[in-house]
Amino acid sequence: MNEPLNFAGFREMAVFSGNAHRAFAEAVCKHLEMPLGRNEVFEFSNGNIFVRFLDNIRERDVFLIQPIAPPVNTRLMELFIMIDAAKRASAGRVTAVIPYFAYGRSDKKDQPRVPITARLVANFIEVAGADRVLTMDLHAGQIQGFFNIPLDELHAQPHIAEYFRSLNLPRPVIVATDVGGAKGARDVAERLGAELAIVDKRRTSNDEQAEAMTIIGEVEDRDAIIVDDEILTGGTVASALELLRMNRARSVYVGTIHPLFAGAAFDRLDTTDISELVFTDTVPVAADAFQHVQTHVLSVAPYFGDAMHRIHTGGSVGELFR
Ligand code: R5P
C-alpha cells in the first residue's frame, strides 16, 4: 500500500547527504527519528563525480543536505549532480539543504569586471532542478533574491544569544566586526539586553587581509562578545581582539556561525587569550582543531530537522526563530 501524501501531495520525507558533512546529516536524521537515506557519492579517477540513490525516492519529499564547505567546488558539483539524480529518479520535490552557502561574499559588483558568483551558484542550483532551498545565515540576506524558488533562511543568533546568556557574564557588550555584521550582532545584543559596539574594518585589496581601524561604542572593563557570521583566516577576529585589548575590554569571547577556519586561522586564534570560541556545526571542524583556546560547539542540526519537518508538513519556519 502507498504511504499517505503530505499536504503538498508528496509522499514521506527522504533525507540524503553528500560528502560535505555526513555527521551533520546523521544528527538531523537522529532528531527526526528517521534513517539517513542510502546513496553513493564518489569521484572516479578522472575526477568525474558519480551519484546514485540506493533507496526508492519516487514521489518522495527529498531533502539533500550539503553545506558548501571546502573543497567548495567539489561540494557544489556533488550537490548539482545529487539534485539532478533525484529529479531523474522522480522525486516529488527536492529541497537543497545548504547549512553554509559559499560564495556569499561575491554578492555584488564592487570592483570593475568582477562576477556575482553567489548569483551564478543560485542559478546552477535552480537549473539542476531544486524546488526549494533551506539555508542558514547567508552572508547578506539579499542573496535570497538570487533564487527564483522558495528559500528559507534560518538564523543562528537566537542560539548564540541563549548560550552566552547561560554564561551570566557580568558586563557583556556585543561587538560587530564590521558595519555589515551589525544587524546580526544587534540581534544577539537585543536578545541579551546588552549594548552593541561596532568595529570599523577595512579591506584594501583581495588578499584576505582585514584591518580593524577603530571601535565605536563602550568596551572598557566589559566582557566583549565578538559576533561574526563566519571565520575564515581569523584575521578579522584577531584584529578586533587587538583593538578590544587596546580599549581595555576585560575579557573577549567569540561567537561565530560558520567556522570555516582556513589557512592560518588555527595558529592565529589558538595563540590568543580569547576566553571562549563558540561556533555552530554548519561545516565540519575537527574535534581537536584547537589546543589552547576553549571551544564550544552549538549544534544547529536539531533546528534544521525541525525546519525540514515544518517544510514537509506545511508548518511555519519563521516561528522557529522568533
Ligand atoms: C566579512 O564580511 C565577514 O563577516 C567575516 O568577518 C569574514 O568573512 C571573516 O574572514 P576572516 O576570518 O578571513 O577575516
Tab-separated table of C-alpha atoms and ligand atoms in Angstrom:
chain	number	residue	atom	x	y	z
A	1	MET	CA	0.000	0.000	0.000
A	2	ASN	CA	1.218	3.519	-0.746
A	3	GLU	CA	2.147	5.876	2.091
A	4	PRO	CA	-0.206	8.847	2.673
A	5	LEU	CA	0.522	12.042	0.756
A	6	ASN	CA	1.516	15.138	2.686
A	7	PHE	CA	-0.293	18.476	2.342
A	8	ALA	CA	1.533	19.255	-0.902
A	9	GLY	CA	0.935	15.875	-2.460
A	10	PHE	CA	4.303	14.238	-1.817
A	11	ARG	CA	4.955	11.010	-0.026
A	12	GLU	CA	7.148	10.757	3.081
A	13	MET	CA	10.409	12.597	3.710
A	14	ALA	CA	13.656	11.110	2.471
A	15	VAL	CA	16.924	12.656	3.660
A	16	PHE	CA	20.296	12.166	1.977
A	17	SER	CA	23.771	13.563	2.442
A	18	GLY	CA	26.597	14.459	0.098
A	19	ASN	CA	30.184	14.125	1.274
A	20	ALA	CA	30.448	17.591	2.811
A	21	HIS	CA	29.182	16.853	6.335
A	22	ARG	CA	27.665	13.425	6.811
A	23	ALA	CA	27.830	13.724	10.627
A	24	PHE	CA	25.517	16.738	10.439
A	25	ALA	CA	23.029	14.876	8.205
A	26	GLU	CA	23.090	11.956	10.651
A	27	ALA	CA	22.398	14.331	13.548
A	28	VAL	CA	19.450	15.830	11.630
A	29	CYS	CA	18.025	12.355	10.993
A	30	LYS	CA	18.546	11.353	14.626
A	31	HIS	CA	16.492	14.380	15.646
A	32	LEU	CA	13.817	13.458	13.097
A	33	GLU	CA	13.898	9.844	14.320
A	34	MET	CA	14.339	8.547	10.801
A	35	PRO	CA	17.205	6.820	8.989
A	36	LEU	CA	19.530	8.733	6.713
A	37	GLY	CA	18.846	7.595	3.138
A	38	ARG	CA	21.347	5.322	1.407
A	39	ASN	CA	23.268	6.760	-1.538
A	40	GLU	CA	26.647	6.749	-3.208
A	41	VAL	CA	28.562	9.936	-3.980
A	42	PHE	CA	32.118	9.434	-5.192
A	43	GLU	CA	34.692	10.591	-7.673
A	44	PHE	CA	36.143	8.449	-10.468
A	45	SER	CA	39.880	8.604	-11.145
A	46	ASN	CA	39.213	11.104	-13.931
A	47	GLY	CA	37.671	13.495	-11.405
A	48	ASN	CA	34.096	12.927	-12.612
A	49	ILE	CA	31.588	12.683	-9.762
A	50	PHE	CA	29.059	9.852	-9.637
A	51	VAL	CA	25.847	9.779	-7.593
A	52	ARG	CA	23.307	7.020	-7.081
A	53	PHE	CA	20.347	6.780	-4.712
A	54	LEU	CA	20.041	3.281	-3.304
A	55	ASP	CA	16.520	3.831	-1.926
A	56	ASN	CA	13.343	4.380	-3.931
A	57	ILE	CA	12.561	8.120	-3.864
A	58	ARG	CA	9.701	8.217	-6.394
A	59	GLU	CA	7.264	10.984	-5.341
A	60	ARG	CA	9.098	11.376	-2.007
A	61	ASP	CA	9.755	14.748	-0.354
A	62	VAL	CA	13.531	14.620	-0.766
A	63	PHE	CA	15.999	16.694	1.295
A	64	LEU	CA	19.642	16.762	0.184
A	65	ILE	CA	21.994	18.006	2.907
A	66	GLN	CA	25.207	19.556	1.666
A	67	PRO	CA	26.950	22.601	3.179
A	68	ILE	CA	29.274	24.171	0.630
A	69	ALA	CA	32.358	23.688	2.789
A	70	PRO	CA	35.890	23.307	1.388
A	71	PRO	CA	36.652	21.932	-1.124
A	72	VAL	CA	33.741	24.131	-2.199
A	73	ASN	CA	33.765	23.449	-5.932
A	74	THR	CA	33.702	19.677	-5.443
A	75	ARG	CA	30.887	20.024	-2.902
A	76	LEU	CA	28.931	22.207	-5.308
A	77	MET	CA	29.274	19.680	-8.130
A	78	GLU	CA	28.162	16.894	-5.784
A	79	LEU	CA	25.099	18.936	-4.886
A	80	PHE	CA	24.185	19.723	-8.506
A	81	ILE	CA	24.563	16.080	-9.502
A	82	MET	CA	22.584	14.844	-6.476
A	83	ILE	CA	19.738	17.203	-7.393
A	84	ASP	CA	19.810	16.024	-10.991
A	85	ALA	CA	19.825	12.363	-9.950
A	86	ALA	CA	16.914	12.937	-7.555
A	87	LYS	CA	14.805	14.642	-10.234
A	88	ARG	CA	15.548	11.862	-12.724
A	89	ALA	CA	14.538	9.335	-10.060
A	90	SER	CA	11.097	11.016	-9.997
A	91	ALA	CA	11.404	12.625	-6.567
A	92	GLY	CA	8.205	14.547	-5.818
A	93	ARG	CA	10.057	17.594	-4.541
A	94	VAL	CA	13.732	18.307	-3.929
A	95	THR	CA	14.920	20.659	-1.212
A	96	ALA	CA	18.619	21.563	-1.219
A	97	VAL	CA	19.590	21.893	2.449
A	98	ILE	CA	22.686	24.098	2.456
A	99	PRO	CA	23.705	24.935	6.052
A	100	TYR	CA	26.580	27.044	4.699
A	101	PHE	CA	26.251	28.806	1.336
A	102	ALA	CA	29.702	29.539	-0.125
A	103	TYR	CA	30.487	32.405	-2.500
A	104	GLY	CA	28.206	34.635	-0.400
A	105	ARG	CA	30.893	37.327	-0.268
A	106	SER	CA	30.707	37.602	-4.063
A	107	ASP	CA	27.238	39.139	-3.986
A	108	LYS	CA	27.790	42.415	-5.815
A	109	LYS	CA	29.921	44.012	-8.488
A	110	ASP	CA	32.106	46.049	-6.145
A	111	GLN	CA	35.139	46.212	-8.464
A	112	PRO	CA	35.256	46.641	-12.221
A	113	ARG	CA	34.972	43.459	-14.310
A	114	VAL	CA	34.165	41.024	-11.478
A	115	PRO	CA	31.418	38.358	-11.365
A	116	ILE	CA	28.493	37.981	-8.971
A	117	THR	CA	29.267	34.375	-8.197
A	118	ALA	CA	26.621	33.945	-5.498
A	119	ARG	CA	24.009	34.652	-8.166
A	120	LEU	CA	25.661	32.194	-10.558
A	121	VAL	CA	25.630	29.446	-7.912
A	122	ALA	CA	21.955	30.165	-7.200
A	123	ASN	CA	21.225	29.787	-10.918
A	124	PHE	CA	23.079	26.470	-11.073
A	125	ILE	CA	21.103	25.095	-8.117
A	126	GLU	CA	17.837	26.020	-9.830
A	127	VAL	CA	18.882	24.729	-13.235
A	128	ALA	CA	19.918	21.436	-11.644
A	129	GLY	CA	16.282	21.098	-10.558
A	130	ALA	CA	15.979	22.076	-6.880
A	131	ASP	CA	12.443	23.071	-5.893
A	132	ARG	CA	13.394	24.788	-2.640
A	133	VAL	CA	16.411	25.787	-0.579
A	134	LEU	CA	16.899	25.702	3.177
A	135	THR	CA	19.979	27.504	4.466
A	136	MET	CA	21.378	29.364	7.460
A	137	ASP	CA	22.606	32.950	7.741
A	138	LEU	CA	23.599	33.950	4.236
A	139	HIS	CA	26.462	36.435	4.142
A	140	ALA	CA	23.863	39.043	3.098
A	141	GLY	CA	20.123	38.477	3.352
A	142	GLN	CA	19.633	39.912	-0.139
A	143	ILE	CA	21.201	36.760	-1.605
A	144	GLN	CA	17.757	35.224	-1.071
A	145	GLY	CA	16.669	37.269	-4.084
A	146	PHE	CA	19.180	35.490	-6.345
A	147	PHE	CA	16.861	32.475	-6.206
A	148	ASN	CA	13.562	32.253	-8.063
A	149	ILE	CA	12.461	29.307	-5.945
A	150	PRO	CA	11.319	29.425	-2.301
A	151	LEU	CA	14.205	29.795	0.132
A	152	ASP	CA	14.045	29.532	3.903
A	153	GLU	CA	16.921	31.175	5.772
A	154	LEU	CA	17.420	30.037	9.352
A	155	HIS	CA	19.227	32.224	11.869
A	156	ALA	CA	21.740	31.169	14.494
A	157	GLN	CA	21.585	34.372	16.562
A	158	PRO	CA	18.924	33.020	18.977
A	159	HIS	CA	21.174	30.040	19.766
A	160	ILE	CA	24.287	32.174	20.152
A	161	ALA	CA	22.421	34.579	22.457
A	162	GLU	CA	20.998	31.731	24.526
A	163	TYR	CA	24.452	30.237	25.015
A	164	PHE	CA	26.050	33.495	26.114
A	165	ARG	CA	23.124	34.206	28.418
A	166	SER	CA	23.862	30.902	30.126
A	167	LEU	CA	27.410	32.150	30.928
A	168	ASN	CA	25.971	35.019	33.020
A	169	LEU	CA	28.766	37.414	32.061
A	170	PRO	CA	28.513	40.442	34.379
A	171	ARG	CA	29.073	43.261	31.848
A	172	PRO	CA	28.557	41.936	28.313
A	173	VAL	CA	28.895	44.078	25.205
A	174	ILE	CA	28.302	42.587	21.758
A	175	VAL	CA	30.882	43.553	19.158
A	176	ALA	CA	30.187	43.505	15.412
A	177	THR	CA	33.386	43.102	13.363
A	178	ASP	CA	32.180	45.492	10.682
A	179	VAL	CA	29.167	47.577	9.738
A	180	GLY	CA	27.837	44.749	7.531
A	181	GLY	CA	27.710	42.424	10.536
A	182	ALA	CA	25.950	44.944	12.784
A	183	LYS	CA	22.451	43.604	12.061
A	184	GLY	CA	23.239	40.072	13.237
A	185	ALA	CA	25.241	41.350	16.207
A	186	ARG	CA	22.427	43.716	17.191
A	187	ASP	CA	20.011	40.802	17.179
A	188	VAL	CA	22.231	38.985	19.704
A	189	ALA	CA	22.633	42.185	21.756
A	190	GLU	CA	18.879	42.750	21.925
A	191	ARG	CA	18.219	39.174	22.961
A	192	LEU	CA	20.809	39.548	25.753
A	193	GLY	CA	19.776	43.078	26.732
A	194	ALA	CA	23.405	44.114	26.091
A	195	GLU	CA	24.897	47.129	24.344
A	196	LEU	CA	26.400	46.992	20.858
A	197	ALA	CA	29.842	48.137	19.693
A	198	ILE	CA	30.962	48.158	16.061
A	199	VAL	CA	34.469	47.796	14.659
A	200	ASP	CA	35.337	49.945	11.682
A	201	LYS	CA	37.047	47.327	9.496
A	202	ARG	CA	38.846	47.935	6.236
A	203	ARG	CA	39.843	45.601	3.439
A	204	THR	CA	42.089	47.335	0.955
A	205	SER	CA	42.614	44.502	-1.546
A	206	ASN	CA	41.613	40.930	-2.387
A	207	ASP	CA	44.413	39.398	-0.270
A	208	GLU	CA	42.131	38.355	2.636
A	209	GLN	CA	43.786	40.895	4.988
A	210	ALA	CA	41.441	42.781	7.299
A	211	GLU	CA	42.409	45.833	9.327
A	212	ALA	CA	40.377	46.977	12.311
A	213	MET	CA	40.663	50.745	12.417
A	214	THR	CA	38.659	51.872	15.410
A	215	ILE	CA	35.796	50.789	17.612
A	216	ILE	CA	32.537	52.640	18.034
A	217	GLY	CA	30.942	52.027	21.436
A	218	GLU	CA	31.915	51.490	25.072
A	219	VAL	CA	34.038	48.383	25.739
A	220	GLU	CA	36.294	49.362	28.644
A	221	ASP	CA	36.062	46.940	31.560
A	222	ARG	CA	33.371	44.963	29.683
A	223	ASP	CA	33.069	41.308	28.708
A	224	ALA	CA	33.207	41.672	24.931
A	225	ILE	CA	31.478	39.084	22.753
A	226	ILE	CA	32.616	39.339	19.136
A	227	VAL	CA	29.787	38.118	16.883
A	228	ASP	CA	30.566	37.399	13.232
A	229	ASP	CA	28.852	35.320	10.573
A	230	GLU	CA	31.979	33.396	9.580
A	231	ILE	CA	35.636	32.984	10.433
A	232	LEU	CA	37.906	32.169	7.537
A	233	THR	CA	41.540	33.195	8.102
A	234	GLY	CA	40.789	34.517	11.592
A	235	GLY	CA	42.256	37.897	10.597
A	236	THR	CA	39.046	39.826	11.288
A	237	VAL	CA	38.660	38.392	14.780
A	238	ALA	CA	42.375	38.766	15.584
A	239	SER	CA	42.409	42.448	14.649
A	240	ALA	CA	39.140	43.113	16.516
A	241	LEU	CA	40.655	41.351	19.531
A	242	GLU	CA	43.710	43.601	19.398
A	243	LEU	CA	41.509	46.668	19.265
A	244	LEU	CA	39.416	45.445	22.188
A	245	ARG	CA	42.566	44.887	24.256
A	246	MET	CA	43.818	48.371	23.393
A	247	ASN	CA	40.467	49.716	24.548
A	248	ARG	CA	40.767	47.715	27.806
A	249	ALA	CA	37.964	45.195	27.415
A	250	ARG	CA	38.042	42.890	30.471
A	251	SER	CA	37.543	39.630	28.574
A	252	VAL	CA	36.841	38.662	24.965
A	253	TYR	CA	34.573	35.856	23.767
A	254	VAL	CA	33.824	34.983	20.143
A	255	GLY	CA	30.595	33.620	18.692
A	256	THR	CA	30.534	32.735	15.023
A	257	ILE	CA	28.060	30.866	12.861
A	258	HIS	CA	30.138	29.296	10.091
A	259	PRO	CA	33.537	28.020	11.353
A	260	LEU	CA	35.421	27.774	8.066
A	261	PHE	CA	38.848	28.071	9.733
A	262	ALA	CA	41.017	28.091	6.632
A	263	GLY	CA	44.706	28.761	6.275
A	264	ALA	CA	46.370	30.182	9.345
A	265	ALA	CA	43.158	30.514	11.381
A	266	PHE	CA	44.047	27.754	13.844
A	267	ASP	CA	47.512	29.122	14.661
A	268	ARG	CA	46.254	32.652	14.706
A	269	LEU	CA	43.331	32.046	17.069
A	270	ASP	CA	44.866	29.301	19.205
A	271	THR	CA	47.617	31.642	20.390
A	272	THR	CA	45.229	34.371	21.562
A	273	ASP	CA	43.729	34.875	25.018
A	274	ILE	CA	40.131	34.520	23.774
A	275	SER	CA	38.124	33.272	26.766
A	276	GLU	CA	35.931	31.015	24.634
A	277	LEU	CA	35.376	30.434	20.925
A	278	VAL	CA	31.806	29.382	20.168
A	279	PHE	CA	30.650	28.152	16.758
A	280	THR	CA	27.911	26.077	15.182
A	281	ASP	CA	28.297	22.855	13.200
A	282	THR	CA	27.143	24.120	9.779
A	283	VAL	CA	30.526	22.984	8.410
A	284	PRO	CA	32.754	20.213	9.788
A	285	VAL	CA	35.554	21.109	12.223
A	286	ALA	CA	37.949	18.501	13.617
A	287	ALA	CA	37.291	17.886	17.315
A	288	ASP	CA	40.943	18.570	18.223
A	289	ALA	CA	41.296	21.624	15.980
A	290	PHE	CA	42.229	23.911	18.882
A	291	GLN	CA	44.703	23.002	21.600
A	292	HIS	CA	44.688	26.100	23.783
A	293	VAL	CA	41.574	28.152	23.194
A	294	GLN	CA	38.463	26.781	24.858
A	295	THR	CA	35.766	25.972	22.286
A	296	HIS	CA	32.077	25.190	22.398
A	297	VAL	CA	30.030	23.784	19.504
A	298	LEU	CA	26.363	24.771	19.278
A	299	SER	CA	24.708	22.127	17.139
A	300	VAL	CA	22.064	23.531	14.819
A	301	ALA	CA	21.206	20.079	13.419
A	302	PRO	CA	18.004	19.770	15.534
A	303	TYR	CA	16.970	23.218	14.321
A	304	PHE	CA	17.426	22.144	10.690
A	305	GLY	CA	15.491	18.953	11.454
A	306	ASP	CA	12.586	20.992	12.859
A	307	ALA	CA	12.629	23.300	9.819
A	308	MET	CA	12.615	20.351	7.413
A	309	HIS	CA	9.693	18.786	9.253
A	310	ARG	CA	7.791	22.070	9.026
A	311	ILE	CA	8.548	22.372	5.306
A	312	HIS	CA	7.255	18.830	4.850
A	313	THR	CA	4.089	19.389	6.853
A	314	GLY	CA	3.368	22.973	5.754
A	315	GLY	CA	4.208	24.497	9.128
A	316	SER	CA	5.734	27.926	9.703
A	317	VAL	CA	9.530	28.049	9.565
A	318	GLY	CA	9.629	31.684	10.721
A	319	GLU	CA	8.149	30.713	14.085
A	320	LEU	CA	11.370	28.820	14.806
A	321	PHE	CA	13.437	31.962	15.215
A	322	ARG	CA	11.076	34.387	16.901
B	1	R5P	C1	33.134	39.585	6.405
B	1	R5P	O1	32.406	40.428	5.921
B	1	R5P	C2	32.642	38.504	7.300
B	1	R5P	O2	31.596	38.909	8.117
B	1	R5P	C3	33.762	37.968	8.166
B	1	R5P	O3	34.202	38.979	9.019
B	1	R5P	C4	34.900	37.483	7.339
B	1	R5P	O4	34.434	36.602	6.358
B	1	R5P	C5	35.933	36.778	8.179
B	1	R5P	O5	37.027	36.439	7.391
B	1	R5P	P1	38.472	36.273	8.016
B	1	R5P	O6	38.389	35.316	9.170
B	1	R5P	O7	39.313	35.732	6.887
B	1	R5P	O8	38.949	37.629	8.429
